[in-house]
Coordinates of C-alpha atoms in Angstrom, one line a residue:
Chain A
M1157 CA -122.6 49.4 38.8
L1158 CA -120.2 51.4 40.9
S1159 CA -120.4 55.2 40.7
W1160 CA -119.4 58.0 43.0
V1161 CA -120.2 61.7 43.0
D1162 CA -117.8 63.9 44.9
G1163 CA -116.2 60.9 46.6
R1164 CA -119.5 59.2 47.7
P1165 CA -121.5 56.4 46.2
A1166 CA -124.3 57.9 44.1
E1167 CA -126.2 57.0 40.9
L1168 CA -127.7 60.5 40.4
L1169 CA -126.6 64.1 40.0
S1170 CA -128.3 67.4 39.9
V1171 CA -130.3 68.2 36.8
R1172 CA -128.7 71.7 36.9
D1173 CA -125.2 70.5 36.4
R1174 CA -123.3 72.5 33.8
G1175 CA -121.8 69.3 32.4
L1176 CA -125.2 68.4 31.2
A1177 CA -126.3 72.0 30.3
Y1178 CA -123.3 72.9 28.2
G1179 CA -120.8 70.0 28.2
D1180 CA -118.9 72.3 30.6
G1181 CA -116.3 69.8 31.8
L1182 CA -113.7 67.2 31.0
F1183 CA -113.4 63.4 31.2
E1184 CA -110.8 60.6 31.4
T1185 CA -111.4 56.9 30.6
V1186 CA -108.9 54.9 32.7
A1187 CA -108.1 51.2 32.5
V1188 CA -108.2 49.6 35.9
R1189 CA -106.2 46.4 36.4
G1190 CA -105.6 44.6 39.7
G1191 CA -107.2 47.6 41.6
R1192 CA -104.7 50.1 40.0
P1193 CA -105.4 52.9 37.4
A1194 CA -103.1 52.5 34.4
L1195 CA -101.3 55.5 33.1
L1196 CA -102.5 57.5 36.1
E1197 CA -99.9 60.3 35.9
R1198 CA -100.6 60.9 32.2
H1199 CA -104.4 61.0 32.9
L1200 CA -103.8 63.5 35.7
A1201 CA -101.5 65.6 33.5
R1202 CA -104.1 65.9 30.8
L1203 CA -106.8 66.8 33.3
A1204 CA -104.5 69.5 34.7
E1205 CA -104.0 71.0 31.3
G1206 CA -107.7 70.8 30.5
C1207 CA -108.6 72.5 33.8
A1208 CA -106.1 75.3 33.1
R1209 CA -107.5 75.9 29.6
L1210 CA -111.1 75.8 30.7
G1211 CA -110.5 77.8 33.9
L1212 CA -111.5 75.0 36.2
P1213 CA -109.8 74.6 39.6
Y1214 CA -107.6 71.5 39.7
D1215 CA -106.7 69.6 42.8
A1216 CA -104.2 66.8 42.0
T1217 CA -104.2 65.3 45.4
V1218 CA -108.0 64.9 45.6
L1219 CA -108.2 63.5 42.1
R1220 CA -105.3 61.1 42.6
D1221 CA -106.5 59.8 45.9
E1222 CA -110.0 59.4 44.6
L1223 CA -109.0 57.5 41.5
L1224 CA -106.8 55.2 43.5
A1225 CA -109.6 54.5 46.0
F1226 CA -112.2 54.0 43.3
S1227 CA -109.8 51.7 41.4
R1228 CA -109.2 49.6 44.5
Q1229 CA -112.9 49.1 44.9
L1230 CA -113.5 48.5 41.2
G1231 CA -110.7 45.9 40.9
E1232 CA -110.9 45.3 37.1
G1233 CA -112.5 47.3 34.4
V1234 CA -112.8 50.9 33.3
A1235 CA -113.1 54.0 35.5
K1236 CA -114.6 57.0 33.8
L1237 CA -113.8 60.3 35.6
I1238 CA -115.9 63.3 34.7
L1239 CA -115.2 66.8 36.0
T1240 CA -117.8 69.4 35.6
R1241 CA -118.1 73.1 36.6
G1242 CA -120.8 72.1 39.1
D1243 CA -124.3 73.5 39.2
G1244 CA -125.2 76.3 36.9
L1245 CA -126.5 79.7 37.8
R1246 CA -128.3 81.4 34.9
G1247 CA -126.5 81.5 31.5
Y1248 CA -123.1 80.6 30.1
A1249 CA -121.0 82.8 32.5
P1250 CA -119.0 80.5 34.8
P1251 CA -119.9 80.8 38.5
Q1252 CA -117.1 82.6 40.4
P1253 CA -115.6 80.8 42.2
A1254 CA -116.3 77.6 40.2
V1255 CA -116.9 74.5 42.3
V1256 CA -115.9 71.4 40.4
R1257 CA -118.0 68.3 40.6
R1258 CA -116.3 64.9 40.4
L1259 CA -118.0 61.8 39.0
L1260 CA -116.5 58.4 38.9
L1261 CA -118.3 55.7 36.9
G1262 CA -117.2 52.1 36.9
G1263 CA -117.6 49.7 34.0
A1264 CA -116.5 46.3 32.8
R1265 CA -113.5 46.0 30.6
P1266 CA -114.7 46.3 27.0
A1267 CA -115.0 43.0 25.2
Y1268 CA -113.2 43.7 22.0
P1269 CA -112.6 40.7 19.7
A1270 CA -109.0 39.4 20.1
E1271 CA -108.5 39.6 16.4
H1272 CA -108.6 43.4 16.5
A1273 CA -105.3 43.3 18.2
E1274 CA -103.9 40.2 16.5
Q1275 CA -104.8 40.7 12.9
G1276 CA -105.7 44.4 12.9
V1277 CA -108.8 46.4 12.1
R1278 CA -110.5 47.8 9.1
L1279 CA -111.1 51.6 9.3
F1280 CA -114.4 53.1 8.2
P1281 CA -113.9 56.4 6.3
C1282 CA -116.2 58.8 8.3
A1283 CA -117.9 61.6 6.3
T1284 CA -118.2 63.6 9.5
R1285 CA -115.4 66.1 9.6
L1286 CA -113.9 67.6 12.8
A1287 CA -114.3 71.4 13.1
E1288 CA -111.2 73.4 13.8
Q1289 CA -111.3 75.0 17.2
P1290 CA -107.8 75.6 18.6
L1291 CA -109.2 76.7 22.0
L1292 CA -110.5 73.2 22.6
A1293 CA -108.2 71.1 20.5
G1294 CA -106.4 68.3 22.3
L1295 CA -108.7 68.3 25.3
K1296 CA -111.0 65.4 26.3
H1297 CA -113.9 67.7 27.0
L1298 CA -117.6 66.8 27.2
N1299 CA -118.6 68.4 23.8
R1300 CA -118.5 65.2 21.8
L1301 CA -121.4 65.4 19.3
E1302 CA -119.0 65.1 16.4
Q1303 CA -117.9 61.7 17.7
V1304 CA -121.5 60.6 18.2
L1305 CA -122.3 61.6 14.6
A1306 CA -119.2 59.9 13.2
R1307 CA -119.8 56.7 15.2
S1308 CA -123.4 56.7 13.9
E1309 CA -122.2 56.4 10.3
W1310 CA -121.6 52.6 10.4
Q1311 CA -123.3 49.8 12.2
D1312 CA -121.6 46.7 10.8
D1313 CA -119.0 44.7 12.7
E1314 CA -116.6 44.8 9.8
H1315 CA -115.2 48.2 10.8
A1316 CA -113.8 48.4 14.4
E1317 CA -113.1 52.1 14.1
G1318 CA -113.6 55.1 11.9
L1319 CA -111.1 57.6 10.4
M1320 CA -111.8 61.2 11.1
Q1321 CA -110.5 64.1 9.0
D1322 CA -110.8 67.8 9.6
A1323 CA -112.6 70.1 7.3
S1324 CA -109.5 70.7 5.2
G1325 CA -109.0 66.9 4.7
R1326 CA -106.1 66.3 7.1
V1327 CA -106.3 63.0 8.8
I1328 CA -106.7 63.5 12.5
E1329 CA -107.7 60.5 14.5
G1330 CA -110.1 57.6 15.0
V1331 CA -113.5 58.2 16.6
F1332 CA -112.2 56.9 19.9
S1333 CA -108.5 56.4 19.2
N1334 CA -105.4 58.2 18.0
L1335 CA -103.6 57.4 14.8
F1336 CA -100.0 56.6 14.0
L1337 CA -98.2 55.7 10.9
L1338 CA -94.7 54.7 10.0
K1339 CA -93.2 56.0 6.8
G1340 CA -89.6 55.8 5.8
G1341 CA -88.6 54.7 9.3
V1342 CA -90.2 57.8 10.9
L1343 CA -93.2 57.4 13.3
L1344 CA -95.8 60.0 12.5
T1345 CA -98.9 61.1 14.3
P1346 CA -101.2 64.0 13.4
D1347 CA -100.8 67.4 14.9
L1348 CA -103.8 68.1 17.2
S1349 CA -103.5 71.8 17.7
R1350 CA -106.7 72.6 15.6
C1351 CA -108.9 69.6 16.6
G1352 CA -108.8 66.1 18.0
V1353 CA -108.2 64.6 21.4
A1354 CA -104.6 64.2 22.5
G1355 CA -104.8 60.7 24.0
V1356 CA -102.7 59.6 27.0
M1357 CA -101.6 56.4 25.1
R1358 CA -100.6 58.6 22.2
A1359 CA -98.3 60.6 24.5
E1360 CA -97.0 57.4 26.1
L1361 CA -96.2 55.8 22.8
L1362 CA -94.4 58.9 21.5
A1363 CA -92.2 58.7 24.6
Q1364 CA -91.7 55.0 24.2
A1365 CA -90.8 55.2 20.5
D1366 CA -88.4 58.0 21.3
A1367 CA -86.8 55.9 24.0
L1368 CA -86.4 53.1 21.4
G1369 CA -84.5 55.5 19.1
V1370 CA -87.3 55.7 16.6
P1371 CA -87.5 59.2 15.0
C1372 CA -91.0 60.7 15.7
E1373 CA -92.8 63.6 14.1
V1374 CA -96.1 65.3 15.1
R1375 CA -97.3 67.2 12.1
D1376 CA -100.1 67.6 9.5
I1377 CA -100.8 64.4 7.5
D1378 CA -103.1 64.1 4.5
L1379 CA -105.0 61.1 3.3
A1380 CA -102.5 60.3 0.5
E1381 CA -99.6 60.2 2.9
L1382 CA -101.6 57.9 5.2
L1383 CA -102.4 55.5 2.4
S1384 CA -98.8 55.4 1.4
A1385 CA -97.5 54.5 4.9
D1386 CA -95.6 51.4 5.6
E1387 CA -97.4 50.7 8.9
V1388 CA -100.6 52.2 10.4
F1389 CA -102.0 51.6 13.9
L1390 CA -104.5 53.1 16.3
C1391 CA -104.2 53.4 20.1
N1392 CA -106.1 54.3 23.1
S1393 CA -105.9 53.9 26.9
L1394 CA -108.2 50.9 27.0
Y1395 CA -107.2 48.5 24.2
G1396 CA -103.6 49.7 23.8
V1397 CA -102.7 49.2 20.1
W1398 CA -104.7 48.0 17.2
P1399 CA -102.9 47.5 13.8
V1400 CA -104.8 48.9 10.9
R1401 CA -105.1 46.3 8.1
R1402 CA -107.4 48.0 5.6
L1403 CA -108.7 51.4 4.6
Q1404 CA -110.2 52.4 1.3
G1405 CA -108.8 49.6 -0.8
R1406 CA -105.4 49.7 0.8
D1407 CA -104.2 46.7 2.8
W1408 CA -101.3 46.7 5.3
P1409 CA -99.6 43.7 7.0
V1410 CA -99.0 44.1 10.7
G1411 CA -95.6 45.8 10.9
P1412 CA -92.7 45.1 13.3
L1413 CA -92.8 48.6 15.0
T1414 CA -96.6 48.2 15.5
R1415 CA -96.0 44.8 17.2
K1416 CA -93.3 46.3 19.4
L1417 CA -95.4 49.2 20.6
Q1418 CA -98.4 46.9 21.0
A1419 CA -96.4 44.8 23.4
I1420 CA -95.3 47.8 25.4
A1421 CA -98.9 49.1 25.6
R1422 CA -100.1 45.7 26.7
D1423 CA -97.5 45.7 29.5
L1424 CA -98.6 49.2 30.6
L1425 CA -102.3 48.2 30.6
D1426 CA -101.8 45.0 32.5
C1427 CA -100.0 46.9 35.2
Chain B
M630 CA -137.1 75.2 42.0
L631 CA -139.5 73.3 39.8
S632 CA -138.0 70.5 37.7
W633 CA -139.3 67.4 36.0
V634 CA -137.6 64.4 34.5
D635 CA -139.7 62.5 32.0
G636 CA -142.8 64.2 33.1
R637 CA -142.4 63.7 36.9
P638 CA -141.0 66.0 39.5
A639 CA -137.3 65.2 40.0
E640 CA -134.1 67.1 40.9
L641 CA -131.7 64.4 39.8
L642 CA -130.9 62.3 36.8
S643 CA -128.7 59.3 36.1
V644 CA -124.9 59.9 36.1
R645 CA -124.8 57.8 32.9
D646 CA -126.9 60.2 30.9
R647 CA -125.5 60.8 27.4
G648 CA -126.3 64.5 27.7
L649 CA -123.7 64.7 30.4
A650 CA -121.2 62.3 28.8
Y651 CA -121.2 63.7 25.3
G652 CA -123.5 66.7 25.2
D653 CA -125.7 64.3 23.2
G654 CA -128.9 66.3 23.2
L655 CA -130.7 69.5 22.5
F656 CA -132.3 72.3 24.6
E657 CA -134.8 75.1 24.3
T658 CA -135.2 78.1 26.7
V659 CA -138.8 79.2 26.7
A660 CA -140.3 82.3 28.2
V661 CA -143.4 81.5 30.3
R662 CA -145.9 84.2 30.9
G663 CA -149.3 83.7 32.6
G664 CA -148.8 80.0 32.6
R665 CA -148.2 79.8 28.8
P666 CA -145.0 79.1 26.9
A667 CA -144.2 81.8 24.4
L668 CA -143.4 81.0 20.8
L669 CA -144.2 77.4 21.5
E670 CA -144.6 76.2 17.9
R671 CA -141.3 77.7 16.9
H672 CA -139.5 76.0 19.8
L673 CA -141.1 72.7 18.8
A674 CA -140.2 73.2 15.2
R675 CA -136.6 73.8 16.1
L676 CA -136.6 70.7 18.3
A677 CA -138.1 68.6 15.5
E678 CA -135.3 69.7 13.2
G679 CA -132.6 69.1 15.8
C680 CA -134.0 65.6 16.5
A681 CA -134.0 64.8 12.8
R682 CA -130.5 65.9 12.3
L683 CA -129.1 64.1 15.5
G684 CA -131.2 61.0 14.9
L685 CA -133.3 61.4 18.0
P686 CA -136.9 60.3 18.1
Y687 CA -139.3 63.2 18.3
D688 CA -142.8 63.1 19.7
A689 CA -144.5 66.5 19.2
T690 CA -147.5 65.6 21.3
V691 CA -145.7 64.5 24.4
L692 CA -143.4 67.6 24.2
R693 CA -146.2 70.0 23.6
D694 CA -148.4 68.6 26.3
E695 CA -145.5 68.5 28.8
L696 CA -144.4 72.1 28.1
L697 CA -148.0 73.3 28.5
A698 CA -148.4 71.5 31.7
F699 CA -145.1 72.6 33.1
S700 CA -145.8 76.2 32.1
R701 CA -149.2 76.1 33.8
Q702 CA -147.4 75.0 37.0
L703 CA -144.5 77.5 36.7
G704 CA -146.8 80.4 36.0
E705 CA -144.1 83.1 35.2
G706 CA -140.4 82.6 34.4
V707 CA -138.3 80.5 32.1
A708 CA -138.8 76.8 31.2
K709 CA -135.6 75.1 30.0
L710 CA -136.3 71.9 28.1
I711 CA -133.5 69.5 27.6
L712 CA -133.7 66.4 25.5
T713 CA -130.9 63.8 25.8
R714 CA -130.3 60.4 24.2
G715 CA -130.9 58.8 27.5
D716 CA -128.5 56.6 29.4
G717 CA -125.3 55.5 27.6
L718 CA -124.2 52.1 26.8
R719 CA -120.4 51.9 26.2
G720 CA -118.9 54.4 23.8
Y721 CA -120.2 57.0 21.3
A722 CA -122.4 54.7 19.3
P723 CA -126.0 55.7 19.9
P724 CA -128.1 53.0 21.5
Q725 CA -130.6 51.5 19.1
P726 CA -133.4 52.3 19.5
A727 CA -132.6 55.5 21.3
V728 CA -134.8 56.4 24.3
V729 CA -135.0 60.2 24.7
R730 CA -134.9 61.6 28.2
R731 CA -136.9 64.8 28.8
L732 CA -135.9 67.4 31.4
L733 CA -137.8 70.5 32.3
L734 CA -136.2 73.1 34.6
G735 CA -138.0 76.1 35.9
G736 CA -136.4 79.4 36.6
A737 CA -137.2 83.0 37.4
R738 CA -137.5 85.5 34.6
P739 CA -134.0 87.0 34.1
A740 CA -133.6 90.4 35.8
Y741 CA -132.0 92.4 33.0
P742 CA -131.7 96.1 33.6
A743 CA -134.5 98.0 31.8
E744 CA -131.9 100.2 30.1
H745 CA -130.7 97.3 28.0
A746 CA -134.0 97.4 26.1
E747 CA -134.5 101.2 26.4
Q748 CA -131.1 102.7 25.6
G749 CA -129.4 99.7 24.0
V750 CA -126.4 97.6 25.0
R751 CA -122.7 97.7 24.4
L752 CA -121.2 94.6 22.7
F753 CA -118.0 93.0 23.9
P754 CA -115.8 91.9 20.9
C755 CA -115.1 88.2 21.9
A756 CA -111.8 86.7 20.9
T757 CA -113.3 83.2 21.0
R758 CA -114.2 82.3 17.4
L759 CA -116.9 79.9 16.5
A760 CA -115.7 76.7 14.7
E761 CA -117.4 75.8 11.4
Q762 CA -119.3 72.6 11.7
P763 CA -122.2 72.5 9.1
L764 CA -123.5 69.2 10.6
L765 CA -124.3 71.0 13.9
A766 CA -124.8 74.6 12.7
G767 CA -128.1 76.2 13.6
L768 CA -129.0 73.6 16.3
K769 CA -129.4 74.5 20.0
H770 CA -127.4 71.4 21.1
L771 CA -125.7 70.7 24.3
N772 CA -122.1 71.3 23.1
R773 CA -121.7 74.8 24.3
L774 CA -118.1 75.2 25.5
E775 CA -117.5 77.9 22.9
Q776 CA -120.2 80.0 24.5
V777 CA -118.8 79.3 28.0
L778 CA -115.3 80.4 26.9
A779 CA -116.7 83.5 25.1
R780 CA -118.8 84.5 28.1
S781 CA -115.8 84.2 30.3
E782 CA -114.0 86.9 28.4
W783 CA -115.6 89.8 30.2
Q784 CA -116.8 90.3 33.8
D785 CA -117.8 93.9 33.8
D786 CA -121.4 95.2 33.7
E787 CA -120.6 97.6 30.8
H788 CA -121.1 94.9 28.2
A789 CA -124.4 93.1 28.2
E790 CA -123.5 90.8 25.4
G791 CA -120.5 89.7 23.3
L792 CA -120.1 89.6 19.5
M793 CA -119.0 86.2 18.2
Q794 CA -117.3 85.8 14.8
D795 CA -116.3 82.6 13.0
A796 CA -112.7 81.6 12.3
S797 CA -112.9 83.4 9.0
G798 CA -114.0 86.7 10.6
R799 CA -117.6 86.7 9.6
V800 CA -119.9 88.1 12.3
I801 CA -122.3 85.3 13.4
E802 CA -124.2 86.1 16.6
G803 CA -124.1 87.2 20.3
V804 CA -123.1 84.7 22.9
F805 CA -126.8 84.1 23.8
S806 CA -128.5 86.2 21.1
N807 CA -128.9 86.5 17.4
L808 CA -127.8 89.6 15.5
F809 CA -129.6 91.8 13.0
L810 CA -128.6 94.9 11.2
L811 CA -130.4 97.3 8.9
K812 CA -128.4 98.7 6.0
G813 CA -129.8 100.7 3.1
G814 CA -133.4 99.7 4.1
V815 CA -132.6 95.9 4.1
L816 CA -132.7 93.9 7.2
L817 CA -129.8 91.5 7.4
T818 CA -128.9 88.7 9.7
P819 CA -125.9 86.3 9.4
D820 CA -126.2 83.0 7.6
L821 CA -126.0 80.2 10.1
S822 CA -125.2 77.2 7.9
R823 CA -121.6 76.8 9.2
C824 CA -122.0 77.7 12.8
G825 CA -124.3 79.6 15.2
V826 CA -127.7 78.9 16.8
A827 CA -130.7 79.7 14.7
G828 CA -132.9 81.3 17.4
V829 CA -136.6 81.1 17.5
M830 CA -136.9 84.9 18.0
R831 CA -134.7 85.4 14.9
A832 CA -137.0 83.2 12.9
E833 CA -140.0 85.1 14.2
L834 CA -138.6 88.5 13.6
L835 CA -137.6 87.6 10.0
A836 CA -141.2 86.6 9.5
Q837 CA -142.5 89.7 11.1
A838 CA -140.2 92.0 9.1
D839 CA -141.3 90.3 5.9
A840 CA -144.9 90.9 6.9
L841 CA -144.1 94.5 7.4
G842 CA -142.8 94.7 3.8
V843 CA -139.1 95.1 5.0
P844 CA -136.7 93.4 2.6
C845 CA -134.8 90.7 4.5
E846 CA -131.5 88.9 3.6
V847 CA -129.8 86.0 5.4
R848 CA -126.2 86.0 4.2
D849 CA -122.6 86.3 5.2
I850 CA -121.7 89.6 6.9
D851 CA -118.2 90.8 7.9
L852 CA -117.2 93.2 10.6
A853 CA -116.8 96.2 8.3
E854 CA -120.4 95.8 7.1
L855 CA -121.7 95.5 10.6
L856 CA -119.8 98.6 11.7
S857 CA -121.3 100.5 8.7
A858 CA -124.9 99.5 9.4
D859 CA -127.7 102.0 10.1
E860 CA -129.2 100.1 12.9
V861 CA -128.0 97.0 14.9
F862 CA -129.9 94.9 17.4
L863 CA -129.9 91.6 19.2
C864 CA -132.7 89.2 20.0
N865 CA -133.5 86.1 21.9
S866 CA -136.6 84.3 23.1
L867 CA -136.3 85.7 26.7
Y868 CA -135.6 89.4 26.5
G869 CA -137.0 90.0 23.0
V870 CA -134.9 92.8 21.3
W871 CA -132.0 94.8 22.6
P872 CA -130.7 97.7 20.4
V873 CA -126.9 97.7 20.1
R874 CA -125.6 101.2 20.9
R875 CA -121.9 100.6 20.8
L876 CA -119.2 98.3 19.4
Q877 CA -115.5 99.0 18.9
G878 CA -115.8 102.8 18.9
R879 CA -118.9 102.9 16.7
D880 CA -122.1 104.3 18.3
W881 CA -125.6 103.8 17.0
P882 CA -128.8 105.6 18.0
V883 CA -131.8 103.3 18.5
G884 CA -133.4 103.1 15.1
P885 CA -137.1 103.1 14.1
L886 CA -137.2 99.5 12.7
T887 CA -135.4 98.3 15.9
R888 CA -138.1 99.9 18.0
K889 CA -140.9 98.5 15.8
L890 CA -139.6 95.0 16.1
Q891 CA -138.9 95.4 19.7
A892 CA -142.5 96.3 20.3
I893 CA -143.6 93.2 18.4
A894 CA -141.2 90.9 20.4
R895 CA -142.5 92.4 23.6
D896 CA -146.1 91.6 22.6
L897 CA -145.1 88.0 21.8
L898 CA -143.3 87.5 25.0
D899 CA -146.1 89.0 27.1
C900 CA -148.5 86.6 25.6

């Protein structure tokens, strides 16, 4: 399987990398279609913000050029980009100056059943709660044990995704997706300033809905409000949009706004 | 520098390791003296608990034998043991069955100034707060971005360690140490059921203090209580005990119980 370290083909990296030692880094999972990375500028923008907040040097030109070159070689599939703070000296203190290590890992396009997109998915209610850490909220960093624990909670094929709440019971996101709901004609998605990953597809769909004239709000949402929504859907940068059809005894039909945004996401990912 | 992967000399590991991708693993930092790992049984006990809580297979015999063999070869210094959930398939779901990867990294004994132990250290009050996540609290797992951020808050040599609080203001630990205080003849250390790393030296000193007939309590402690303590000290499995001599305008002399436990820790680490 195709993989690069710092721009060169490599399957291995140093055992002293701080990404391994501390999860000291960031990642992006990018759909690659026809040799092109989808939503490239949004992925780069999130990386830039993540680097700024973690104090990592960010070089847009190197990253863009490398993602483009890697995608050309991959052709179709998924490019996972990992940035780490390079090799560690002793202890948690970041080396000064930090040298960023870039990893690019190629993979096949995930083989999700077509019915997830067509008929919608059933959400597993995860018991694992997301801790509130405003300093890391929104970032796609490498500290992902909460997601590993949450995804370990179910093994059946009945549930395509899990719903994650924070410790206070607010609904936040899926394990590997962001969450939207439509209620009274307003498109809502949870505020991610305390925890959660601010997905690039989430940002894109907020912009697209706004362009369609749909009122959008980013705010706290509790479980009761989610269960009383008119439409519910999930999104991420690989599968686009999945309608949610069932959660905790509540059933939803696939709604018209969900279908409209799903079509837009499909266009973006087939770019 | 000496390093092993799965029992064999190696400087590199797979770019697809889940320790890198998600911080999906655990570590131990073990003092090695005269070819022997200090506090070996306590390190293994913590690993066993961590593996149980993360759903990782745990093989005490393999780990003990490998740590002993690695320490013999290292002679003097620090052995860092990292366990990861091996290479990733796609996504957060743990592979079934999980195959654990074992890394052992050798390093020199840290060159801390002797005055840290003799005269005590000054604590930097970190603004970075620890998030409350009971599912991960106490474990020495690989999700350590909070410690990286906290340790980035000061660069001067005046502060040897930083004090970390949780989001509610409870005092929890140092960035790479556990915290003890003596008040009214009772040895106190923060409860770590919501966040923090339950250090092996902390466990050892609690047992030693109990054996000395010192009443011990593990409970919530706020900053005011810390500042009103009679003695304050830090500990970890590499340096043993450091008295705390200053925090936020409060000065402490080095107290007699601190000295007594420091001598015990020194004996244990010079084993």
